[in-house]
Coordinates of C-alpha atoms in Angstrom, one line a residue:
X615 CA -70.7 -4.0 -165.4
X616 CA -67.2 -2.7 -165.9
X617 CA -66.5 0.8 -165.9
X618 CA -64.9 2.9 -169.5
X619 CA -62.5 5.3 -168.2
X620 CA -64.3 7.8 -166.8
X621 CA -63.4 11.8 -167.1
X622 CA -65.4 14.0 -165.0
X623 CA -66.0 18.0 -166.5
X624 CA -68.0 19.1 -163.7
X625 CA -66.1 19.0 -160.5
X626 CA -65.1 21.7 -157.9
X627 CA -62.4 22.3 -154.9
X628 CA -62.7 24.0 -152.0
X629 CA -65.8 24.3 -149.2
X630 CA -68.6 26.0 -150.6
X631 CA -71.8 25.2 -148.8
X632 CA -73.1 24.3 -144.6
X633 CA -73.3 21.5 -144.6
X634 CA -74.8 19.1 -141.5
X635 CA -72.9 16.4 -142.6
X636 CA -69.4 18.2 -143.9
X637 CA -68.9 18.3 -147.3
X638 CA -65.9 16.6 -150.3
X639 CA -63.5 20.2 -149.7
X640 CA -60.1 19.4 -150.8
X641 CA -58.3 17.4 -153.2
X642 CA -57.5 14.5 -151.1
X643 CA -61.2 14.4 -150.2
X644 CA -62.3 15.0 -153.9
X645 CA -60.1 12.2 -155.3
X646 CA -60.9 9.9 -151.7
X647 CA -64.6 10.4 -153.9
X648 CA -63.7 9.9 -156.9
X649 CA -62.1 6.7 -156.0
X650 CA -64.8 5.0 -154.0
X651 CA -66.8 5.8 -157.2
X652 CA -64.3 4.6 -160.4
X653 CA -64.2 8.3 -161.0
X654 CA -60.9 8.1 -163.0
X655 CA -60.0 11.6 -163.7
X656 CA -61.8 15.4 -163.1
X657 CA -61.6 18.5 -164.5
X658 CA -61.8 21.4 -161.8
X659 CA -61.9 24.8 -160.7
X660 CA -61.7 26.3 -157.3
X661 CA -64.9 27.4 -155.7
X662 CA -63.8 30.7 -153.7
X663 CA -63.7 32.1 -157.2
X664 CA -67.3 32.3 -158.2
X665 CA -66.8 34.6 -154.6
X666 CA -64.0 35.8 -154.4
X667 CA -60.7 37.2 -156.8
X668 CA -60.1 34.5 -160.0
X669 CA -56.5 35.4 -160.4
X670 CA -56.4 34.0 -156.6
X671 CA -58.1 31.5 -156.5
X672 CA -56.9 29.9 -159.5
X673 CA -54.0 30.2 -158.1
X674 CA -54.7 28.2 -155.2
X675 CA -56.3 26.1 -157.4
X676 CA -52.7 25.3 -159.0
X677 CA -51.4 25.2 -156.2
X678 CA -53.8 22.9 -154.0
X679 CA -53.3 20.1 -156.8
X680 CA -50.3 20.3 -158.0
X681 CA -49.2 17.0 -156.9
X682 CA -52.0 15.4 -158.4
X683 CA -51.9 14.1 -161.7
X684 CA -55.9 13.2 -162.1
X685 CA -57.0 16.3 -161.6
X686 CA -56.6 18.7 -164.5
X687 CA -56.9 22.5 -163.8
X688 CA -60.2 24.9 -165.6
X689 CA -59.8 28.8 -164.2
X690 CA -62.5 30.9 -163.9
X691 CA -62.7 33.8 -166.3
X692 CA -64.4 36.5 -166.9
X693 CA -64.3 40.4 -167.6
X694 CA -63.2 41.4 -164.0
X695 CA -60.1 38.8 -164.2
X696 CA -59.5 40.2 -167.1
X697 CA -58.6 43.2 -165.3
X698 CA -56.8 41.6 -162.5
X699 CA -54.0 40.0 -165.4
X700 CA -53.6 43.4 -166.8
X701 CA -54.9 42.3 -169.7
X702 CA -56.1 39.3 -172.8
X703 CA -53.3 38.7 -173.8
X704 CA -51.5 38.6 -170.1
X705 CA -54.2 36.1 -168.8
X706 CA -53.6 34.0 -171.8
X707 CA -50.0 33.8 -171.6
X708 CA -50.6 32.7 -167.8
X709 CA -53.3 30.2 -168.9
X710 CA -50.0 28.9 -171.9
X711 CA -47.4 28.7 -168.5
X712 CA -49.3 27.3 -166.0
X713 CA -50.4 25.0 -168.7
X714 CA -54.4 25.8 -168.1
X715 CA -55.8 24.5 -171.5
X716 CA -60.1 24.8 -169.7
X717 CA -62.4 27.7 -168.3
X718 CA -64.8 28.4 -166.6
X719 CA -67.5 31.3 -166.8
X720 CA -70.3 32.4 -164.4
X721 CA -72.6 35.4 -166.7
X722 CA -75.1 36.3 -164.5
X723 CA -73.7 35.1 -161.4
X724 CA -70.8 37.8 -162.2
X725 CA -73.0 40.8 -162.7
X726 CA -72.5 40.3 -166.7
X727 CA -74.0 39.4 -169.9
X728 CA -72.3 36.5 -172.1
X729 CA -73.0 39.0 -175.5
X730 CA -71.6 42.3 -173.1
X731 CA -69.1 44.1 -175.8
X732 CA -66.0 43.8 -173.0
X733 CA -66.5 40.1 -173.0
X734 CA -65.8 39.5 -176.6
X735 CA -61.9 40.3 -176.4
X736 CA -62.0 37.6 -173.3
X737 CA -63.9 34.8 -176.5
X738 CA -61.8 35.6 -179.4
X739 CA -58.0 35.2 -176.3
X740 CA -59.4 31.8 -176.0
X741 CA -60.6 31.3 -179.3
X742 CA -57.1 31.6 -180.3
X743 CA -54.9 30.0 -177.5
X744 CA -58.0 26.6 -178.7
X745 CA -59.2 26.4 -175.0
X746 CA -61.9 24.7 -173.3
X747 CA -64.9 26.6 -172.0
X748 CA -67.3 25.8 -169.7
X749 CA -70.7 27.5 -169.5
X750 CA -72.8 27.3 -166.2
X751 CA -75.8 27.5 -167.5
X752 CA -77.8 27.7 -164.1
X753 CA -77.1 30.6 -162.6
X754 CA -76.3 32.9 -165.7
X755 CA -80.3 31.7 -167.4
X756 CA -81.4 32.3 -164.0
X757 CA -79.7 35.5 -163.5
X758 CA -79.9 36.7 -167.3
X759 CA -76.6 36.0 -168.3
X760 CA -77.4 34.4 -171.6
X761 CA -80.1 32.1 -173.3
X762 CA -79.3 29.7 -175.3
X763 CA -79.6 30.9 -178.5
X764 CA -77.5 33.4 -177.5
X765 CA -74.9 31.0 -176.6
X766 CA -75.4 28.7 -179.7
X767 CA -74.3 32.5 -181.9
X768 CA -71.6 32.5 -180.1
X769 CA -70.3 29.5 -180.3
X770 CA -70.9 29.6 -184.4
X771 CA -68.7 33.2 -184.2
X772 CA -66.2 30.9 -182.9
X773 CA -65.7 27.9 -184.5
X774 CA -62.9 26.2 -186.1
X775 CA -62.9 26.3 -189.8
X776 CA -61.9 25.2 -193.1
X777 CA -59.2 27.7 -193.4
X778 CA -58.0 25.9 -190.0
X779 CA -58.1 28.9 -187.6
X780 CA -58.4 27.7 -183.7
X781 CA -61.7 27.4 -182.1
X782 CA -63.7 27.7 -179.0
X783 CA -65.1 24.9 -178.0
X784 CA -68.1 25.4 -175.6
X785 CA -70.2 23.5 -173.1
X786 CA -73.1 23.4 -170.9
X787 CA -73.4 22.1 -168.0
X788 CA -76.1 22.9 -165.0
X789 CA -78.8 22.7 -168.3
X790 CA -82.6 24.7 -166.9
X791 CA -84.9 23.5 -168.7
X792 CA -84.2 19.9 -168.3
X793 CA -84.2 20.0 -164.7
X794 CA -87.0 18.9 -163.5
X795 CA -87.5 16.2 -165.9
X796 CA -90.6 15.6 -168.5
X797 CA -90.6 16.1 -172.5
X798 CA -88.0 16.3 -174.2
X799 CA -89.4 19.0 -176.1
X800 CA -87.6 21.3 -173.4
X801 CA -84.9 20.9 -174.8
X802 CA -85.7 22.2 -178.2
X803 CA -84.1 25.6 -178.2
X804 CA -80.4 24.0 -176.4
X805 CA -80.8 20.7 -179.4
X806 CA -80.9 23.8 -182.0
X807 CA -78.3 25.9 -180.9
X808 CA -76.0 22.3 -180.5
X809 CA -76.9 21.8 -184.0
X810 CA -75.9 24.9 -185.7
X811 CA -72.7 25.0 -184.1
X812 CA -69.7 22.4 -184.7
X813 CA -68.7 23.2 -181.3
X814 CA -71.2 23.3 -179.0
X815 CA -71.8 21.1 -176.1
X816 CA -73.6 19.4 -172.8
X817 CA -72.7 18.0 -170.1
X818 CA -75.3 15.0 -167.8
X819 CA -75.1 17.2 -165.0
X820 CA -78.9 17.7 -163.8
X821 CA -79.8 16.2 -167.3
X822 CA -82.6 13.8 -166.0
X823 CA -85.3 13.5 -169.0
X824 CA -86.0 10.2 -169.2
X825 CA -83.9 8.6 -171.7
X826 CA -82.9 11.9 -172.4
X827 CA -79.0 10.5 -173.3
X828 CA -80.1 8.3 -175.9
X829 CA -82.6 10.7 -177.3
X830 CA -80.2 14.3 -177.3
X831 CA -77.1 11.7 -178.9
X832 CA -79.7 10.7 -181.8
X833 CA -80.7 14.5 -182.6
X834 CA -77.5 16.0 -182.2
X835 CA -74.4 13.2 -182.0
X836 CA -72.7 11.0 -179.2
X837 CA -70.2 13.5 -179.1
X838 CA -71.8 16.5 -178.2
X839 CA -72.0 14.9 -175.1
X840 CA -70.0 14.7 -171.8
X841 CA -70.2 13.4 -168.3
X842 CA -70.5 16.0 -165.3
X843 CA -71.2 14.7 -161.8
X844 CA -71.2 17.8 -160.1
X845 CA -69.4 16.7 -157.4
X846 CA -68.6 17.7 -154.8
X847 CA -72.3 18.8 -154.3
X848 CA -74.1 15.9 -156.4
X849 CA -73.9 12.8 -155.8
X850 CA -71.0 11.2 -158.2
X851 CA -72.5 7.5 -157.7
X852 CA -75.8 9.5 -159.2
X853 CA -74.0 11.2 -161.9
X854 CA -72.2 8.2 -163.0
X855 CA -74.9 5.5 -162.9
X856 CA -77.0 8.5 -165.2
X857 CA -74.1 7.7 -168.0
X858 CA -73.0 4.0 -167.5
X859 CA -77.3 2.6 -167.0
X860 CA -78.5 4.8 -169.6
X861 CA -79.5 3.2 -173.2
X862 CA -76.7 4.5 -174.9
X863 CA -74.7 1.5 -177.0
X864 CA -71.3 0.5 -174.8
X865 CA -69.2 2.6 -177.6
X866 CA -72.0 5.5 -177.3
X867 CA -71.6 5.4 -173.6
X868 CA -67.2 5.4 -173.2
X869 CA -67.3 8.2 -175.6
X870 CA -69.4 10.1 -172.7
X871 CA -68.6 8.3 -170.1
X872 CA -64.4 10.2 -170.6
X873 CA -63.2 10.4 -174.5
X874 CA -64.6 13.1 -175.7
X875 CA -63.5 15.1 -172.8
X876 CA -60.4 14.0 -173.0
X877 CA -60.2 14.8 -176.9
X878 CA -61.2 18.8 -176.2
X879 CA -58.7 18.9 -173.9
X880 CA -56.6 17.5 -177.2
X881 CA -54.8 15.1 -174.9
X882 CA -53.4 11.6 -175.8
X883 CA -53.1 8.2 -174.7
X884 CA -49.7 9.0 -172.8
X885 CA -51.9 11.4 -170.5
X886 CA -54.2 9.0 -169.3
X887 CA -51.1 6.5 -169.0
X888 CA -49.1 9.7 -166.8
X889 CA -52.9 10.9 -164.5
X890 CA -53.8 6.8 -163.2
X891 CA -56.9 5.5 -162.8
X892 CA -59.2 5.2 -160.0
X893 CA -58.6 1.5 -158.1
X894 CA -62.2 1.0 -158.7
X895 CA -63.8 -0.1 -162.0
X896 CA -66.9 -1.6 -161.6
X897 CA -70.1 -0.4 -161.5
X898 CA -72.1 -0.4 -157.9
X899 CA -75.7 -2.5 -158.3
X900 CA -77.6 -3.4 -155.6
X901 CA -78.6 -7.8 -155.1
X902 CA -81.9 -7.1 -154.5
X903 CA -84.8 -5.3 -157.0
X904 CA -85.8 -1.7 -156.4
X905 CA -89.1 -0.6 -154.4
X906 CA -90.2 2.8 -155.8
X907 CA -92.8 4.9 -153.9
X908 CA -92.4 7.3 -156.9
X909 CA -93.7 7.6 -160.8
X910 CA -95.6 8.7 -163.8
X911 CA -97.4 7.5 -166.4
X912 CA -97.8 10.5 -169.8
X913 CA -100.9 12.1 -169.7
X914 CA -102.2 10.5 -173.1
X915 CA -103.8 13.4 -174.2
X916 CA -101.5 15.4 -174.1
X917 CA -100.4 17.1 -177.9
X918 CA -96.3 16.2 -178.8
X919 CA -96.1 14.3 -175.0
X920 CA -93.4 12.0 -175.0
X921 CA -92.8 10.8 -171.5
X922 CA -93.0 7.1 -171.4
X923 CA -96.0 5.2 -171.6
X924 CA -96.4 2.1 -169.2
X925 CA -94.2 -0.3 -172.1
X926 CA -92.2 2.7 -171.6
X927 CA -92.0 2.6 -167.8
X928 CA -91.6 -1.0 -167.7
X929 CA -88.2 -0.5 -170.0
X930 CA -86.5 1.8 -168.0
X931 CA -87.0 -0.1 -164.3
X932 CA -85.6 -3.3 -166.5
X933 CA -82.9 -1.3 -167.1
X934 CA -82.2 0.4 -164.1
X935 CA -83.4 -2.7 -161.5
X936 CA -86.6 -1.5 -160.3
X937 CA -89.3 -4.5 -160.0
X938 CA -92.0 -2.2 -158.7
X939 CA -93.5 1.4 -158.7
X940 CA -96.5 3.5 -157.8
X941 CA -97.6 5.8 -160.8
X942 CA -100.2 8.4 -161.4
X943 CA -100.8 10.8 -164.0
X944 CA -101.5 14.2 -162.0
X945 CA -102.5 16.4 -164.5
X946 CA -104.6 14.7 -166.5
X947 CA -108.4 15.3 -165.0
X948 CA -109.7 12.4 -163.3
X949 CA -109.5 10.2 -166.9
X950 CA -105.4 10.6 -165.7
X951 CA -106.3 7.8 -162.9
X952 CA -108.2 5.6 -165.6
X953 CA -104.8 5.6 -167.2
X954 CA -103.2 5.1 -164.8
X955 CA -105.2 2.9 -163.3
X956 CA -104.3 0.7 -167.1
X957 CA -101.3 0.8 -166.6
X958 CA -101.0 -1.0 -163.5
X959 CA -103.9 -4.0 -165.5
X960 CA -100.8 -4.0 -168.1
X961 CA -98.7 -4.7 -165.3
X962 CA -100.1 -6.1 -162.7
X963 CA -96.4 -6.9 -160.8
X964 CA -95.0 -3.8 -161.5
X965 CA -97.3 -1.0 -161.7
X966 CA -99.0 0.5 -158.8
X967 CA -102.1 3.1 -158.9
X968 CA -102.4 5.9 -157.3
X969 CA -105.7 7.4 -157.6
X970 CA -104.8 11.6 -157.9
X971 CA -107.9 13.9 -156.2
X972 CA -107.4 17.8 -157.1
X973 CA -109.0 19.6 -154.6
X974 CA -110.9 21.7 -157.5
X975 CA -113.0 19.1 -159.2
X976 CA -116.1 19.2 -158.6
X977 CA -116.5 16.3 -157.2
X978 CA -113.1 15.1 -155.6
X979 CA -114.5 12.6 -153.1
X980 CA -116.7 10.6 -155.1
X981 CA -113.8 10.5 -157.7
X982 CA -112.1 8.6 -154.9
X983 CA -114.8 6.1 -154.1
X984 CA -114.4 5.7 -157.8
X985 CA -110.6 5.0 -157.7
X986 CA -111.0 3.2 -154.7
X987 CA -114.2 0.8 -155.0
X988 CA -113.8 0.3 -158.8
X989 CA -110.9 0.9 -159.9
X990 CA -109.2 -1.2 -156.8
X991 CA -106.9 1.4 -155.6
X992 CA -105.6 1.9 -151.9
X993 CA -103.3 5.2 -152.2
X994 CA -104.4 8.7 -152.7
X995 CA -101.5 12.1 -154.6
X996 CA -101.9 14.9 -154.3
X997 CA -100.2 18.3 -156.0
X998 CA -100.5 21.7 -154.5
X999 CA -98.4 23.1 -156.7
X1000 CA -100.3 21.9 -159.8
X1001 CA -103.7 22.2 -158.2
X1002 CA -102.6 25.7 -157.4
X1003 CA -104.1 24.4 -153.4
X1004 CA -101.9 25.7 -150.7
X1005 CA -101.4 21.5 -148.6
X1006 CA -103.7 22.7 -145.7
X1007 CA -106.2 24.1 -147.7
X1008 CA -110.4 23.9 -146.5
X1009 CA -110.4 22.5 -150.7
X1010 CA -108.7 19.0 -149.6
X1011 CA -110.6 18.4 -146.6
X1012 CA -112.7 16.2 -148.3
X1013 CA -109.2 14.0 -149.5
X1014 CA -108.1 14.5 -146.3
X1015 CA -111.2 13.0 -144.3
X1016 CA -111.7 10.1 -147.1
X1017 CA -107.9 9.4 -146.6
X1018 CA -108.2 9.6 -142.4
X1019 CA -111.4 7.2 -142.9
X1020 CA -109.7 4.7 -145.0
X1021 CA -106.4 4.5 -143.5
X1022 CA -104.7 5.1 -146.2
X1023 CA -101.5 6.8 -147.7
X1024 CA -101.8 10.0 -148.9
X1025 CA -98.5 11.1 -151.2
X1026 CA -97.7 14.4 -151.7
X1027 CA -94.9 16.7 -154.1
X1028 CA -93.5 19.4 -151.3
X1029 CA -91.3 22.1 -151.6
X1030 CA -90.8 22.4 -147.5
X1031 CA -90.2 26.2 -147.7
X1032 CA -91.0 27.4 -143.4
X1033 CA -94.5 28.3 -144.8
X1034 CA -95.7 24.8 -146.0
X1035 CA -93.3 23.2 -144.3
X1036 CA -95.8 25.0 -141.2
X1037 CA -99.3 23.7 -143.5
X1038 CA -98.4 20.4 -143.8
X1039 CA -96.8 19.8 -140.0
X1040 CA -100.9 20.9 -139.5
X1041 CA -102.5 18.4 -142.2
X1042 CA -100.3 15.3 -140.0
X1043 CA -101.9 16.6 -136.8
X1044 CA -105.7 16.8 -138.3
X1045 CA -105.2 13.9 -139.5
X1046 CA -103.8 11.0 -137.3
X1047 CA -105.0 8.0 -138.6
X1048 CA -104.0 8.6 -142.8
X1049 CA -99.9 8.5 -143.5
X1050 CA -98.8 11.3 -145.1
X1051 CA -95.6 10.8 -147.0
X1052 CA -93.4 13.9 -147.7
X1053 CA -91.6 13.7 -151.9
X1054 CA -88.5 15.3 -152.1
X1055 CA -87.0 15.2 -149.5
X1056 CA -83.4 15.1 -151.1
X1057 CA -84.3 18.1 -152.7
X1058 CA -81.2 20.6 -151.0
X1059 CA -79.8 20.7 -147.5
X1060 CA -81.5 23.8 -147.0
X1061 CA -84.9 22.3 -146.7
X1062 CA -83.7 18.9 -144.7
X1063 CA -84.0 19.8 -141.2
X1064 CA -87.7 21.2 -142.5
X1065 CA -88.9 17.6 -143.2
X1066 CA -87.1 16.3 -141.1
X1067 CA -88.6 19.0 -137.6
X1068 CA -92.2 17.6 -139.2
X1069 CA -91.6 13.8 -139.7
X1070 CA -90.2 13.9 -135.9
X1071 CA -93.6 15.4 -134.7
X1072 CA -95.6 13.6 -136.6
X1073 CA -95.3 9.4 -136.5
X1074 CA -97.7 9.4 -139.8
X1075 CA -95.2 11.2 -141.2
X1076 CA -93.2 9.4 -143.8
X1077 CA -90.3 10.4 -146.0
X1078 CA -89.4 10.3 -149.9
X1079 CA -85.6 11.3 -151.6
X1080 CA -86.6 11.7 -155.6
X1081 CA -84.6 15.9 -156.6
X1082 CA -82.5 17.0 -159.3
X1083 CA -80.0 17.8 -157.9
X1084 CA -78.6 14.3 -156.6
X1085 CA -77.3 15.8 -153.8
X1086 CA -74.8 14.2 -151.5
X1087 CA -75.1 12.8 -148.4
X1088 CA -77.8 14.3 -148.1
X1089 CA -80.1 10.6 -147.8
X1090 CA -77.6 9.5 -145.3
X1091 CA -78.5 13.0 -142.7
X1092 CA -82.2 11.8 -143.6
X1093 CA -81.6 8.3 -142.1
X1094 CA -79.5 9.4 -139.5
X1095 CA -82.5 12.0 -138.3
X1096 CA -85.7 10.1 -138.6
X1097 CA -84.9 6.1 -139.2
X1098 CA -84.3 4.7 -141.8
X1099 CA -87.4 3.0 -141.7
X1100 CA -89.3 6.1 -142.4
X1101 CA -87.1 7.0 -145.8
X1102 CA -88.3 5.3 -148.5
X1103 CA -86.5 5.2 -152.4
X1104 CA -88.3 6.8 -155.1
X1105 CA -87.5 8.0 -158.8
X1106 CA -90.2 10.0 -160.5
X1107 CA -90.1 7.8 -162.8
X1108 CA -91.7 9.1 -166.1
X1109 CA -91.2 12.6 -165.8
X1110 CA -87.1 11.7 -164.6
X1111 CA -84.9 9.3 -165.6
X1112 CA -84.5 7.0 -163.0
X1113 CA -80.4 6.1 -163.1
X1114 CA -79.8 8.8 -161.5
X1115 CA -81.8 8.0 -158.5
X1116 CA -81.3 5.0 -158.2
X1117 CA -77.0 5.1 -158.0
X1118 CA -78.3 8.0 -156.0
X1119 CA -78.7 5.4 -153.7
X1120 CA -76.5 2.6 -154.9
X1121 CA -74.2 5.2 -153.9
X1122 CA -74.7 6.5 -150.3
X1123 CA -73.2 6.4 -147.5
X1124 CA -75.4 3.7 -145.4
X1125 CA -75.1 0.7 -143.7
X1126 CA -75.9 -2.3 -146.4
X1127 CA -78.8 -3.2 -143.9
X1128 CA -80.1 0.6 -144.2
X1129 CA -79.5 0.6 -148.0
X1130 CA -82.1 -2.8 -148.8
X1131 CA -84.1 -1.2 -145.8
X1132 CA -85.1 2.7 -147.8
X1133 CA -84.6 0.8 -151.4
X1134 CA -86.9 -2.1 -151.2
X1135 CA -88.0 -3.6 -148.1
X1136 CA -89.5 -0.3 -146.9
X1137 CA -91.9 0.4 -149.9
X1138 CA -93.1 -4.1 -149.7
X1139 CA -94.2 -3.0 -145.8
X1140 CA -95.8 -0.4 -146.7
X1141 CA -97.5 -1.7 -149.7
X1142 CA -98.4 -4.6 -147.9
X1143 CA -100.0 -2.3 -145.1
X1144 CA -101.8 -0.3 -147.5
X1145 CA -103.1 -3.7 -149.4
X1146 CA -101.6 -2.5 -152.6
X1147 CA -98.7 -4.8 -153.1
X1148 CA -99.3 -6.9 -156.2
X1149 CA -100.2 -10.7 -155.9
X1150 CA -96.4 -11.6 -156.4
X1151 CA -95.2 -10.0 -153.8
X1152 CA -98.0 -11.2 -151.2
X1153 CA -95.7 -14.8 -150.2
X1154 CA -92.2 -12.3 -149.1
X1155 CA -94.5 -9.9 -146.3

């Protein structure tokens, strides 16, 4: 797939996080990664501005990227930054002198609300400068910096008018509501805010609702969606794949990938000619079919459910190169197991069902016996968070005893804080004949070693990677720590969009033998061992 011009909205430079593999912490390293993936240009801020002086960090940004035309500066501003510059007018004059037309704000994180009286003069000054304002939703929502309704109201107050008044274009990045995937209905407040203005937009960073790009464009228009990767914390390959593997049309992908941001910055074709492009001009795809060990089918009884049914899941699989997906229905009660079984019967060579076991059911062992002996299931799914039961609670005992007797696989949602880590450590040790797969091992650097420690201690523990953040470098770290045969590929398909998860693994810095194990061979081997491999694949083993 030939990529359109790509302009990344959500990028920083500077060292900001502790990670055992080392990070992309300089403009040179940033451009090297952009070249590797195929990102032509990036709107960049200096991450030190989030914890230190905005003025010093903004000056440092200009110095560090001065010789790199593909990196466009975005300053970090706030009421405190205005004080550093002396006044709003002085800040705007400094931006104009430096050729800066975009800013970032972190309400909440910087201890103010977007609706504070001290913020309005800054917004008015940015409007007068016709600037682009990027608001970090994740830290702001979590720290009471604003609500989506408030952002919509403020954007409307500062939008362009019929009287040629300058306007302030606003982009929300790192959205909170859809960060865990799921229903497009979760986007209702964001869609309402965007459609109530002419100048409010969102980007694609962490936007992982299934087929979310298509649904958002249909609701709000293609001009309101921009590409953002959250590089260097997140995988740039994951972010790019989320756009280019989506169900958007070729022209829509072109606008989202780069044209929309360029237009908001007031750029012309000459700006692109002067900046230059990355040497890589095509999206990387693996040359084999992918095996996905983590998927969901929708709860058919839930009102307003918009997650995909079996047909929708297979459509997404076809678009992203996934040949086979293991699916469950975690929330639907015992009837959810029938839903998963029906989906697998409809697509026997594409979907493999898990038997969900909720310890709060009256006869969970009886339900497992029904699933295995009548429905033909061979693997079990638990979810301590949804089931509101700790992983080592005695209520799960019948589930683990059944799995241990049948020497089968149990997959589980895992947060892996220190307390839960010890719980799973005990479970793995107490039931050595069952295989335990911990989902979401790629969630965060501060949890990675907890996953690793349990897998190293117990040979019956496997890891699966999927998570919304698509943390750059963490798949490679897990593979290095526990071996490529024990780190499995999954997407959370049905609850999370698969495109970015596929790109995350495809662009991970593994050798191709490790990548093939991770994305295909491990899954086939495990399904074969569990006697759950569809007939069409059995000749391969």
